[in-house]
Amino acid sequence: MGVMPTVSLYEVSPRDGLQNEASVVSTEGKAELIGRLVQAGVRDIEVTSFVGPRWIPQLADAPSLMRMLPTVEGVRYWGLVPNRVGLERALDSGMTHVATFLSASETHNKKNLNRTVRESVANVEEVLAVARDEGVAVRGYISTVFGCPYEGPVPVENTLRIVDRLLAGGVETVVLGDTTGMGNPRQVKDVVARLVAAGLDAHRIALHLHDTRGTALANAIAGYEVGVRQFDGSVAGMGGCPYAPGASGNAASEDLVYTFEAMGIHTGVNLEALAEAGGLAEALVGRELPGRFHLSWKGARVRAAARTA
Ligand code: MG
């Protein structure tokens, strides 16, 4: 038996990463990437989305992808669902773990979901109710917790109100999203502390951080220091920022694993195997990916190849 991981990586590249990349990746390519992530020791992977196929053509192959994925003990494949219809499609594909989402700010919610926050809360409650009847675990993403690209600062009370409803509905994990990378470490600590004071166990909080302004890793460590134990990452930093073309988006998985392991905090993930998965991710999307560990790993390979040439 290995050492139990003390933090866990929730890998988002096959869904959130690819959704924000321009090139369309084949279903086989996605299955290969997911297989590599599993081999590296990743236990939670958001593999696809059951948002209408017309909205996200990149993820329209969800049912056939699900048929390709190996069943591995301890590995949980998650599917994103926007509403009850999406949940039913996910159930038809055999998903047992789903993630759903809404925003803490009105304008972002309206632009992203074409609904008011109040309407979205009702939608999420419906997803939670059906999921509970089906024995399906639900992860609830709250976007723009640390700032909104349209409204600027977002009051923590918005998040607290949504969290109350998610918990009442039986959500497994509350995911705090720093959608545009506006958060800072002090704010992460303050927001998590407010949620914990309101009765939410820190172990049920995950952080979905973006590195748009170079703060993702600092924010992750701040979250760890106040008890957060699950972190979303995208291998090699796949997935740009939709609001800033060319900018970094998702926190890079290798950067998170490298930093936690260097601090003596176990992740259960083999960094070298994860870096190999990052190399595959880059080949699949056909552009240079921005993860910092990824870049240094690539550089080391180039130097090693030059030495043996
Ligand atoms: Mg993201």
PDB file of C-alpha atoms in Angstrom, residues 24-175:
ATOM      1  CA  VAL A  24     -10.269  19.757 -32.248  1.00  0.00           C
ATOM      2  CA  VAL A  25      -8.746  16.610 -30.755  1.00  0.00           C
ATOM      3  CA  SER A  26      -9.913  13.144 -31.840  1.00  0.00           C
ATOM      4  CA  THR A  27     -11.823  10.941 -29.422  1.00  0.00           C
ATOM      5  CA  GLU A  28      -8.936   8.446 -29.536  1.00  0.00           C
ATOM      6  CA  GLY A  29      -6.495  11.222 -28.641  1.00  0.00           C
ATOM      7  CA  LYS A  30      -8.622  12.221 -25.644  1.00  0.00           C
ATOM      8  CA  ALA A  31      -8.879   8.608 -24.487  1.00  0.00           C
ATOM      9  CA  GLU A  32      -5.099   8.246 -24.742  1.00  0.00           C
ATOM     10  CA  LEU A  33      -4.539  11.413 -22.701  1.00  0.00           C
ATOM     11  CA  ILE A  34      -6.985  10.263 -20.024  1.00  0.00           C
ATOM     12  CA  GLY A  35      -5.299   6.848 -19.940  1.00  0.00           C
ATOM     13  CA  ARG A  36      -1.910   8.498 -19.366  1.00  0.00           C
ATOM     14  CA  LEU A  37      -3.340  10.640 -16.566  1.00  0.00           C
ATOM     15  CA  VAL A  38      -4.742   7.520 -14.901  1.00  0.00           C
ATOM     16  CA  GLN A  39      -1.354   5.797 -15.237  1.00  0.00           C
ATOM     17  CA  ALA A  40       0.289   8.817 -13.604  1.00  0.00           C
ATOM     18  CA  GLY A  41      -1.915   8.247 -10.558  1.00  0.00           C
ATOM     19  CA  VAL A  42      -4.587  10.906 -11.086  1.00  0.00           C
ATOM     20  CA  ARG A  43      -7.802   9.709  -9.451  1.00  0.00           C
ATOM     21  CA  ASP A  44     -10.322  12.413 -10.381  1.00  0.00           C
ATOM     22  CA  ILE A  45     -10.597  13.460 -14.008  1.00  0.00           C
ATOM     23  CA  GLU A  46     -13.220  15.677 -15.602  1.00  0.00           C
ATOM     24  CA  VAL A  47     -13.366  13.894 -18.916  1.00  0.00           C
ATOM     25  CA  THR A  48     -16.088  15.660 -20.868  1.00  0.00           C
ATOM     26  CA  SER A  49     -19.140  17.870 -20.877  1.00  0.00           C
ATOM     27  CA  PHE A  50     -22.783  17.141 -21.464  1.00  0.00           C
ATOM     28  CA  VAL A  51     -23.494  20.706 -22.467  1.00  0.00           C
ATOM     29  CA  GLY A  52     -25.394  20.710 -25.786  1.00  0.00           C
ATOM     30  CA  PRO A  53     -23.087  19.424 -28.583  1.00  0.00           C
ATOM     31  CA  ARG A  54     -23.896  22.485 -30.688  1.00  0.00           C
ATOM     32  CA  TRP A  55     -22.391  24.752 -28.034  1.00  0.00           C
ATOM     33  CA  ILE A  56     -19.104  22.926 -27.607  1.00  0.00           C
ATOM     34  CA  PRO A  57     -18.313  20.879 -30.741  1.00  0.00           C
ATOM     35  CA  GLN A  58     -14.960  19.857 -29.160  1.00  0.00           C
ATOM     36  CA  LEU A  59     -16.862  17.792 -26.560  1.00  0.00           C
ATOM     37  CA  ALA A  60     -19.711  16.468 -28.713  1.00  0.00           C
ATOM     38  CA  ASP A  61     -18.162  12.967 -28.623  1.00  0.00           C
ATOM     39  CA  ALA A  62     -18.896  12.466 -24.906  1.00  0.00           C
ATOM     40  CA  PRO A  63     -20.855   9.170 -25.252  1.00  0.00           C
ATOM     41  CA  SER A  64     -18.262   7.505 -27.523  1.00  0.00           C
ATOM     42  CA  LEU A  65     -15.399   8.756 -25.345  1.00  0.00           C
ATOM     43  CA  MET A  66     -17.029   7.251 -22.264  1.00  0.00           C
ATOM     44  CA  ARG A  67     -17.227   3.876 -23.995  1.00  0.00           C
ATOM     45  CA  MET A  68     -13.458   3.997 -24.612  1.00  0.00           C
ATOM     46  CA  LEU A  69     -12.337   4.713 -21.057  1.00  0.00           C
ATOM     47  CA  PRO A  70     -10.980   1.878 -18.928  1.00  0.00           C
ATOM     48  CA  THR A  71     -12.604   1.109 -15.599  1.00  0.00           C
ATOM     49  CA  VAL A  72      -9.887   1.439 -12.964  1.00  0.00           C
ATOM     50  CA  GLU A  73     -10.506   0.945  -9.272  1.00  0.00           C
ATOM     51  CA  GLY A  74     -10.395   4.240  -7.397  1.00  0.00           C
ATOM     52  CA  VAL A  75     -10.572   6.364 -10.558  1.00  0.00           C
ATOM     53  CA  ARG A  76     -13.544   8.676 -10.874  1.00  0.00           C
ATOM     54  CA  TYR A  77     -14.500  10.128 -14.246  1.00  0.00           C
ATOM     55  CA  TRP A  78     -16.539  13.310 -13.969  1.00  0.00           C
ATOM     56  CA  GLY A  79     -18.796  14.882 -16.592  1.00  0.00           C
ATOM     57  CA  LEU A  80     -19.883  18.510 -16.647  1.00  0.00           C
ATOM     58  CA  VAL A  81     -23.648  19.040 -16.800  1.00  0.00           C
ATOM     59  CA  PRO A  82     -25.330  22.444 -17.112  1.00  0.00           C
ATOM     60  CA  ASN A  83     -28.819  21.300 -16.103  1.00  0.00           C
ATOM     61  CA  ARG A  84     -31.175  18.360 -15.760  1.00  0.00           C
ATOM     62  CA  VAL A  85     -31.171  17.591 -19.483  1.00  0.00           C
ATOM     63  CA  GLY A  86     -27.368  17.435 -19.406  1.00  0.00           C
ATOM     64  CA  LEU A  87     -27.511  15.224 -16.324  1.00  0.00           C
ATOM     65  CA  GLU A  88     -29.853  12.814 -18.087  1.00  0.00           C
ATOM     66  CA  ARG A  89     -27.465  12.613 -21.035  1.00  0.00           C
ATOM     67  CA  ALA A  90     -24.618  11.977 -18.592  1.00  0.00           C
ATOM     68  CA  LEU A  91     -26.617   9.212 -16.889  1.00  0.00           C
ATOM     69  CA  ASP A  92     -27.338   7.642 -20.306  1.00  0.00           C
ATOM     70  CA  SER A  93     -23.561   7.512 -20.827  1.00  0.00           C
ATOM     71  CA  GLY A  94     -23.078   5.761 -17.496  1.00  0.00           C
ATOM     72  CA  MET A  95     -21.581   8.697 -15.569  1.00  0.00           C
ATOM     73  CA  THR A  96     -21.634   8.282 -11.805  1.00  0.00           C
ATOM     74  CA  HIS A  97     -19.921  11.593 -11.005  1.00  0.00           C
ATOM     75  CA  VAL A  98     -20.999  14.955 -12.390  1.00  0.00           C
ATOM     76  CA  ALA A  99     -20.045  18.581 -11.977  1.00  0.00           C
ATOM     77  CA  THR A 100     -22.440  21.470 -12.396  1.00  0.00           C
ATOM     78  CA  PHE A 101     -21.845  25.195 -12.365  1.00  0.00           C
ATOM     79  CA  LEU A 102     -23.068  28.714 -11.807  1.00  0.00           C
ATOM     80  CA  SER A 103     -21.486  32.090 -11.071  1.00  0.00           C
ATOM     81  CA  ALA A 104     -21.277  34.201  -7.940  1.00  0.00           C
ATOM     82  CA  SER A 105     -21.772  37.350 -10.027  1.00  0.00           C
ATOM     83  CA  GLU A 106     -24.948  38.210 -11.962  1.00  0.00           C
ATOM     84  CA  THR A 107     -23.342  39.459 -15.192  1.00  0.00           C
ATOM     85  CA  HIS A 108     -20.995  36.505 -15.652  1.00  0.00           C
ATOM     86  CA  ASN A 109     -23.839  34.086 -14.923  1.00  0.00           C
ATOM     87  CA  LYS A 110     -26.050  35.862 -17.459  1.00  0.00           C
ATOM     88  CA  LYS A 111     -23.349  35.788 -20.169  1.00  0.00           C
ATOM     89  CA  ASN A 112     -22.316  32.196 -19.448  1.00  0.00           C
ATOM     90  CA  LEU A 113     -25.688  30.601 -18.713  1.00  0.00           C
ATOM     91  CA  ASN A 114     -28.205  33.171 -19.992  1.00  0.00           C
ATOM     92  CA  ARG A 115     -29.989  33.090 -16.644  1.00  0.00           C
ATOM     93  CA  THR A 116     -30.107  35.022 -13.402  1.00  0.00           C
ATOM     94  CA  VAL A 117     -28.170  33.557 -10.483  1.00  0.00           C
ATOM     95  CA  ARG A 118     -31.496  32.818  -8.801  1.00  0.00           C
ATOM     96  CA  GLU A 119     -32.632  30.794 -11.834  1.00  0.00           C
ATOM     97  CA  SER A 120     -29.308  28.976 -11.942  1.00  0.00           C
ATOM     98  CA  VAL A 121     -29.539  28.065  -8.259  1.00  0.00           C
ATOM     99  CA  ALA A 122     -32.939  26.491  -8.989  1.00  0.00           C
ATOM    100  CA  ASN A 123     -31.375  24.573 -11.900  1.00  0.00           C
ATOM    101  CA  VAL A 124     -28.524  23.315  -9.755  1.00  0.00           C
ATOM    102  CA  GLU A 125     -30.981  22.225  -7.062  1.00  0.00           C
ATOM    103  CA  GLU A 126     -32.857  20.201  -9.671  1.00  0.00           C
ATOM    104  CA  VAL A 127     -29.599  18.543 -10.786  1.00  0.00           C
ATOM    105  CA  LEU A 128     -28.750  17.760  -7.149  1.00  0.00           C
ATOM    106  CA  ALA A 129     -32.176  16.265  -6.488  1.00  0.00           C
ATOM    107  CA  VAL A 130     -32.097  13.958  -9.523  1.00  0.00           C
ATOM    108  CA  ALA A 131     -28.464  13.033  -8.846  1.00  0.00           C
ATOM    109  CA  ARG A 132     -29.313  12.122  -5.246  1.00  0.00           C
ATOM    110  CA  ASP A 133     -32.081   9.774  -6.446  1.00  0.00           C
ATOM    111  CA  GLU A 134     -29.634   8.188  -8.900  1.00  0.00           C
ATOM    112  CA  GLY A 135     -26.805   7.871  -6.367  1.00  0.00           C
ATOM    113  CA  VAL A 136     -24.594  10.198  -8.411  1.00  0.00           C
ATOM    114  CA  ALA A 137     -22.030  12.457  -6.711  1.00  0.00           C
ATOM    115  CA  VAL A 138     -22.110  16.142  -7.614  1.00  0.00           C
ATOM    116  CA  ARG A 139     -19.359  18.717  -7.592  1.00  0.00           C
ATOM    117  CA  GLY A 140     -20.651  22.293  -7.654  1.00  0.00           C
ATOM    118  CA  TYR A 141     -18.523  24.917  -9.377  1.00  0.00           C
ATOM    119  CA  ILE A 142     -19.023  28.502  -8.348  1.00  0.00           C
ATOM    120  CA  SER A 143     -17.367  30.792 -10.898  1.00  0.00           C
ATOM    121  CA  THR A 144     -16.140  34.360 -10.301  1.00  0.00           C
ATOM    122  CA  VAL A 145     -15.808  33.856  -6.520  1.00  0.00           C
ATOM    123  CA  PHE A 146     -12.659  35.992  -6.414  1.00  0.00           C
ATOM    124  CA  GLY A 147     -13.647  38.573  -9.003  1.00  0.00           C
ATOM    125  CA  CYS A 148     -15.817  39.032 -12.082  1.00  0.00           C
ATOM    126  CA  PRO A 149     -14.504  40.208 -15.469  1.00  0.00           C
ATOM    127  CA  TYR A 150     -17.608  42.392 -15.818  1.00  0.00           C
ATOM    128  CA  GLU A 151     -18.370  43.504 -12.277  1.00  0.00           C
ATOM    129  CA  GLY A 152     -14.954  43.516 -10.596  1.00  0.00           C
ATOM    130  CA  PRO A 153     -14.990  42.571  -6.890  1.00  0.00           C
ATOM    131  CA  VAL A 154     -17.620  40.017  -5.884  1.00  0.00           C
ATOM    132  CA  PRO A 155     -18.986  40.108  -2.309  1.00  0.00           C
ATOM    133  CA  VAL A 156     -18.272  36.899  -0.385  1.00  0.00           C
ATOM    134  CA  GLU A 157     -21.931  36.959   0.706  1.00  0.00           C
ATOM    135  CA  ASN A 158     -22.900  35.968  -2.858  1.00  0.00           C
ATOM    136  CA  THR A 159     -20.792  32.820  -2.505  1.00  0.00           C
ATOM    137  CA  LEU A 160     -22.077  32.084   1.003  1.00  0.00           C
ATOM    138  CA  ARG A 161     -25.701  32.213  -0.205  1.00  0.00           C
ATOM    139  CA  ILE A 162     -24.979  29.783  -3.054  1.00  0.00           C
ATOM    140  CA  VAL A 163     -22.959  27.427  -0.829  1.00  0.00           C
ATOM    141  CA  ASP A 164     -25.897  27.194   1.606  1.00  0.00           C
ATOM    142  CA  ARG A 165     -28.144  25.992  -1.180  1.00  0.00           C
ATOM    143  CA  LEU A 166     -25.567  23.572  -2.597  1.00  0.00           C
ATOM    144  CA  LEU A 167     -25.028  21.990   0.814  1.00  0.00           C
ATOM    145  CA  ALA A 168     -28.753  21.708   1.450  1.00  0.00           C
ATOM    146  CA  GLY A 169     -29.025  19.925  -1.900  1.00  0.00           C
ATOM    147  CA  GLY A 170     -26.355  17.376  -0.970  1.00  0.00           C
ATOM    148  CA  VAL A 171     -23.389  18.550  -3.035  1.00  0.00           C
ATOM    149  CA  GLU A 172     -20.190  16.547  -2.407  1.00  0.00           C
ATOM    150  CA  THR A 173     -17.616  19.246  -3.132  1.00  0.00           C
ATOM    151  CA  VAL A 174     -17.899  23.009  -3.466  1.00  0.00           C
ATOM    152  CA  VAL A 175     -15.435  24.304  -6.053  1.00  0.00           C
TER     153      VAL A 175
END
